[in-house]
Amino acid sequence: SSGINAEYGDDEQMINDILQSQFLSLKRELGFVDQDELEDSGEVHLLIEEIKQELLIEQAHLDLGSAFFDELANAQFEDNVICPICQKNNLFARDRRIVCCCGIELFGQYNLSLSQISEALAVATDLHSNSCKLIPLFSIEADENSSILSMQCNFCRFMYRIP
């Protein structure tokens, strides 16, 4: 990815080039011969801009996810553990529970420490990243007596429960 970015200079230029290439291929497939006829269409330019914006948003989302996992890896060496749900705040221990300002609570029979949560997140992240490069999702499964943090990837179907 860094080689591609170095070649293009920035993500928006790369997206423009890819869209232009795909657009030209589509024109050929659909049999448009008169380039002016298609290029003058405001709808086509609007569609290209809409797709470009969606791709830029997706790239920003991937960048945020990547930054979260970088922070998570660094948190192993500190007492800070970034919340995997909101990806903004630190988790902290309170009344035999692990909580975050975003509202999540991990509680139950396990009484895990922050360092154990950090280690489990690192193990889950390493296991997943060995076979898939997409960003997994985190969720909390809770009932009256306990809650479990789980990490899952909808693409590769990886799932890991953090007790």
Tab-separated table of N, CA, C and O in Angstrom, residues 99-148:
chain	number	residue	atom	x	y	z
A	99	VAL	N	-14.375	-1.125	32.762
A	99	VAL	CA	-15.356	-0.210	32.174
A	99	VAL	C	-14.680	0.810	31.273
A	99	VAL	O	-13.469	1.010	31.313
A	100	CYS	N	-15.516	1.457	30.464
A	100	CYS	CA	-15.068	2.543	29.596
A	100	CYS	C	-16.093	3.665	29.680
A	100	CYS	O	-17.284	3.421	29.927
A	101	CYS	N	-15.653	4.879	29.404
A	101	CYS	CA	-16.553	6.032	29.392
A	101	CYS	C	-17.658	5.889	28.344
A	101	CYS	O	-18.702	6.510	28.461
A	102	CYS	N	-17.428	5.070	27.333
A	102	CYS	CA	-18.437	4.890	26.275
A	102	CYS	C	-19.623	4.059	26.752
A	102	CYS	O	-20.635	3.968	26.059
A	103	GLY	N	-19.498	3.445	27.938
A	103	GLY	CA	-20.627	2.724	28.499
A	103	GLY	C	-20.469	1.217	28.593
A	103	GLY	O	-21.309	0.553	29.186
A	104	ILE	N	-19.409	0.663	28.041
A	104	ILE	CA	-19.279	-0.797	28.130
A	104	ILE	C	-18.794	-1.198	29.514
A	104	ILE	O	-18.124	-0.429	30.203
A	105	GLU	N	-19.174	-2.406	29.916
A	105	GLU	CA	-18.718	-2.985	31.172
A	105	GLU	C	-18.421	-4.454	30.951
A	105	GLU	O	-19.223	-5.172	30.363
A	106	LEU	N	-17.263	-4.872	31.402
A	106	LEU	CA	-16.909	-6.294	31.413
A	106	LEU	C	-16.934	-6.739	32.859
A	106	LEU	O	-16.238	-6.173	33.710
A	107	PHE	N	-17.751	-7.741	33.148
A	107	PHE	CA	-17.871	-8.214	34.523
A	107	PHE	C	-18.225	-9.686	34.500
A	107	PHE	O	-18.616	-10.229	33.474
A	108	GLY	N	-18.068	-10.325	35.639
A	108	GLY	CA	-18.439	-11.725	35.734
A	108	GLY	C	-17.508	-12.497	36.624
A	108	GLY	O	-16.806	-11.934	37.461
A	109	GLN	N	-17.468	-13.793	36.393
A	109	GLN	CA	-16.726	-14.688	37.270
A	109	GLN	C	-15.223	-14.628	37.055
A	109	GLN	O	-14.462	-15.125	37.857
A	110	TYR	N	-14.766	-14.046	35.965
A	110	TYR	CA	-13.343	-14.109	35.645
A	110	TYR	C	-12.492	-13.062	36.354
A	110	TYR	O	-11.334	-13.302	36.624
A	111	ASN	N	-13.050	-11.888	36.620
A	111	ASN	CA	-12.314	-10.810	37.279
A	111	ASN	C	-10.959	-10.556	36.629
A	111	ASN	O	-9.916	-10.643	37.270
A	112	LEU	N	-10.968	-10.284	35.342
A	112	LEU	CA	-9.728	-10.044	34.617
A	112	LEU	C	-9.163	-8.668	34.946
A	112	LEU	O	-9.899	-7.706	35.141
A	113	SER	N	-7.847	-8.581	34.959
A	113	SER	CA	-7.184	-7.294	35.151
A	113	SER	C	-7.020	-6.613	33.795
A	113	SER	O	-7.188	-7.238	32.744
A	114	LEU	N	-6.661	-5.340	33.831
A	114	LEU	CA	-6.404	-4.619	32.591
A	114	LEU	C	-5.276	-5.259	31.799
A	114	LEU	O	-5.349	-5.361	30.571
A	115	SER	N	-4.243	-5.709	32.471
A	115	SER	CA	-3.129	-6.327	31.746
A	115	SER	C	-3.559	-7.636	31.097
A	115	SER	O	-3.125	-7.952	29.978
A	116	GLN	N	-4.463	-8.395	31.751
A	116	GLN	CA	-4.968	-9.623	31.139
A	116	GLN	C	-5.845	-9.319	29.924
A	116	GLN	O	-5.780	-10.020	28.918
A	117	ILE	N	-6.654	-8.265	30.014
A	117	ILE	CA	-7.483	-7.839	28.876
A	117	ILE	C	-6.567	-7.416	27.726
A	117	ILE	O	-6.772	-7.799	26.570
A	118	SER	N	-5.540	-6.645	28.043
A	118	SER	CA	-4.604	-6.191	27.023
A	118	SER	C	-3.922	-7.369	26.335
A	118	SER	O	-3.808	-7.411	25.102
A	119	GLU	N	-3.480	-8.345	27.123
A	119	GLU	CA	-2.837	-9.535	26.553
A	119	GLU	C	-3.804	-10.317	25.665
A	119	GLU	O	-3.440	-10.772	24.579
A	120	ALA	N	-5.039	-10.483	26.134
A	120	ALA	CA	-6.035	-11.230	25.355
A	120	ALA	C	-6.360	-10.509	24.048
A	120	ALA	O	-6.509	-11.146	22.998
A	121	LEU	N	-6.445	-9.174	24.090
A	121	LEU	CA	-6.682	-8.404	22.863
A	121	LEU	C	-5.515	-8.562	21.891
A	121	LEU	O	-5.714	-8.699	20.685
A	122	ALA	N	-4.304	-8.555	22.425
A	122	ALA	CA	-3.124	-8.715	21.581
A	122	ALA	C	-3.095	-10.103	20.937
A	122	ALA	O	-2.805	-10.236	19.743
A	123	VAL	N	-3.419	-11.136	21.704
A	123	VAL	CA	-3.457	-12.501	21.169
A	123	VAL	C	-4.506	-12.602	20.067
A	123	VAL	O	-4.244	-13.123	18.981
A	124	ALA	N	-5.706	-12.082	20.339
A	124	ALA	CA	-6.784	-12.132	19.345
A	124	ALA	C	-6.392	-11.387	18.077
A	124	ALA	O	-6.596	-11.875	16.959
A	125	THR	N	-5.809	-10.221	18.241
A	125	THR	CA	-5.392	-9.411	17.088
A	125	THR	C	-4.317	-10.133	16.279
A	125	THR	O	-4.385	-10.177	15.054
A	126	ASP	N	-3.345	-10.722	16.968
A	126	ASP	CA	-2.276	-11.456	16.271
A	126	ASP	C	-2.820	-12.669	15.528
A	126	ASP	O	-2.463	-12.917	14.377
A	127	LEU	N	-3.680	-13.442	16.199
A	127	LEU	CA	-4.265	-14.621	15.552
A	127	LEU	C	-5.026	-14.237	14.283
A	127	LEU	O	-4.905	-14.883	13.249
A	128	HIS	N	-5.820	-13.186	14.386
A	128	HIS	CA	-6.615	-12.772	13.225
A	128	HIS	C	-5.725	-12.225	12.116
A	128	HIS	O	-5.895	-12.570	10.946
A	129	SER	N	-4.780	-11.384	12.466
A	129	SER	CA	-3.959	-10.734	11.434
A	129	SER	C	-3.028	-11.704	10.721
A	129	SER	O	-2.511	-11.399	9.650
A	130	ASN	N	-2.813	-12.897	11.285
A	130	ASN	CA	-2.002	-13.905	10.596
A	130	ASN	C	-2.689	-14.436	9.343
A	130	ASN	O	-2.025	-14.912	8.428
A	131	SER	N	-4.014	-14.367	9.311
A	131	SER	CA	-4.732	-14.931	8.161
A	131	SER	C	-5.598	-13.923	7.422
A	131	SER	O	-6.085	-14.220	6.334
A	132	CYS	N	-5.801	-12.742	7.977
A	132	CYS	CA	-6.701	-11.762	7.344
A	132	CYS	C	-6.201	-10.356	7.648
A	132	CYS	O	-5.774	-10.074	8.759
A	133	LYS	N	-6.280	-9.487	6.664
A	133	LYS	CA	-5.783	-8.117	6.841
A	133	LYS	C	-6.896	-7.099	7.068
A	133	LYS	O	-6.636	-5.919	7.224
A	134	LEU	N	-8.156	-7.546	7.085
A	134	LEU	CA	-9.266	-6.636	7.317
A	134	LEU	C	-9.408	-6.346	8.807
A	134	LEU	O	-8.888	-7.071	9.651
A	135	ILE	N	-10.111	-5.284	9.127
A	135	ILE	CA	-10.289	-4.865	10.506
A	135	ILE	C	-11.487	-5.599	11.113
A	135	ILE	O	-12.597	-5.487	10.606
A	136	PRO	N	-11.274	-6.358	12.192
A	136	PRO	CA	-12.392	-7.063	12.824
A	136	PRO	C	-13.245	-6.111	13.667
A	136	PRO	O	-12.847	-4.980	13.960
A	137	LEU	N	-14.403	-6.598	14.073
A	137	LEU	CA	-15.321	-5.838	14.907
A	137	LEU	C	-15.322	-6.418	16.314
A	137	LEU	O	-15.150	-7.621	16.501
A	138	PHE	N	-15.566	-5.556	17.296
A	138	PHE	CA	-15.672	-5.996	18.673
A	138	PHE	C	-17.105	-5.807	19.146
A	138	PHE	O	-17.787	-4.879	18.723
A	139	SER	N	-17.535	-6.681	20.021
A	139	SER	CA	-18.871	-6.556	20.597
A	139	SER	C	-18.867	-7.129	22.008
A	139	SER	O	-17.948	-7.844	22.406
A	140	ILE	N	-19.919	-6.796	22.755
A	140	ILE	CA	-20.090	-7.288	24.109
A	140	ILE	C	-21.333	-8.176	24.128
A	140	ILE	O	-22.391	-7.779	23.648
A	141	GLU	N	-21.171	-9.372	24.665
A	141	GLU	CA	-22.304	-10.265	24.894
A	141	GLU	C	-22.534	-10.263	26.398
A	141	GLU	O	-21.636	-10.602	27.164
A	142	ALA	N	-23.737	-9.862	26.818
A	142	ALA	CA	-23.977	-9.720	28.251
A	142	ALA	C	-25.316	-10.330	28.655
A	142	ALA	O	-26.261	-10.367	27.876
A	143	ASP	N	-25.337	-10.815	29.892
A	143	ASP	CA	-26.584	-11.189	30.542
A	143	ASP	C	-26.524	-10.620	31.961
A	143	ASP	O	-25.674	-9.777	32.252
A	144	GLU	N	-27.366	-11.077	32.847
A	144	GLU	CA	-27.408	-10.520	34.208
A	144	GLU	C	-26.129	-10.784	34.997
A	144	GLU	O	-25.745	-9.997	35.847
A	145	ASN	N	-25.481	-11.904	34.718
A	145	ASN	CA	-24.368	-12.341	35.556
A	145	ASN	C	-22.982	-12.059	35.004
A	145	ASN	O	-22.015	-12.069	35.751
A	146	SER	N	-22.873	-11.880	33.718
A	146	SER	CA	-21.538	-11.676	33.151
A	146	SER	C	-21.624	-11.013	31.776
A	146	SER	O	-22.685	-10.931	31.172
A	147	SER	N	-20.480	-10.562	31.331
A	147	SER	CA	-20.366	-10.021	29.970
A	147	SER	C	-19.059	-10.515	29.379
A	147	SER	O	-18.075	-10.705	30.091
A	148	ILE	N	-19.089	-10.726	28.085
A	148	ILE	CA	-17.917	-11.246	27.394
A	148	ILE	C	-17.626	-10.339	26.202
A	148	ILE	O	-18.522	-9.998	25.432
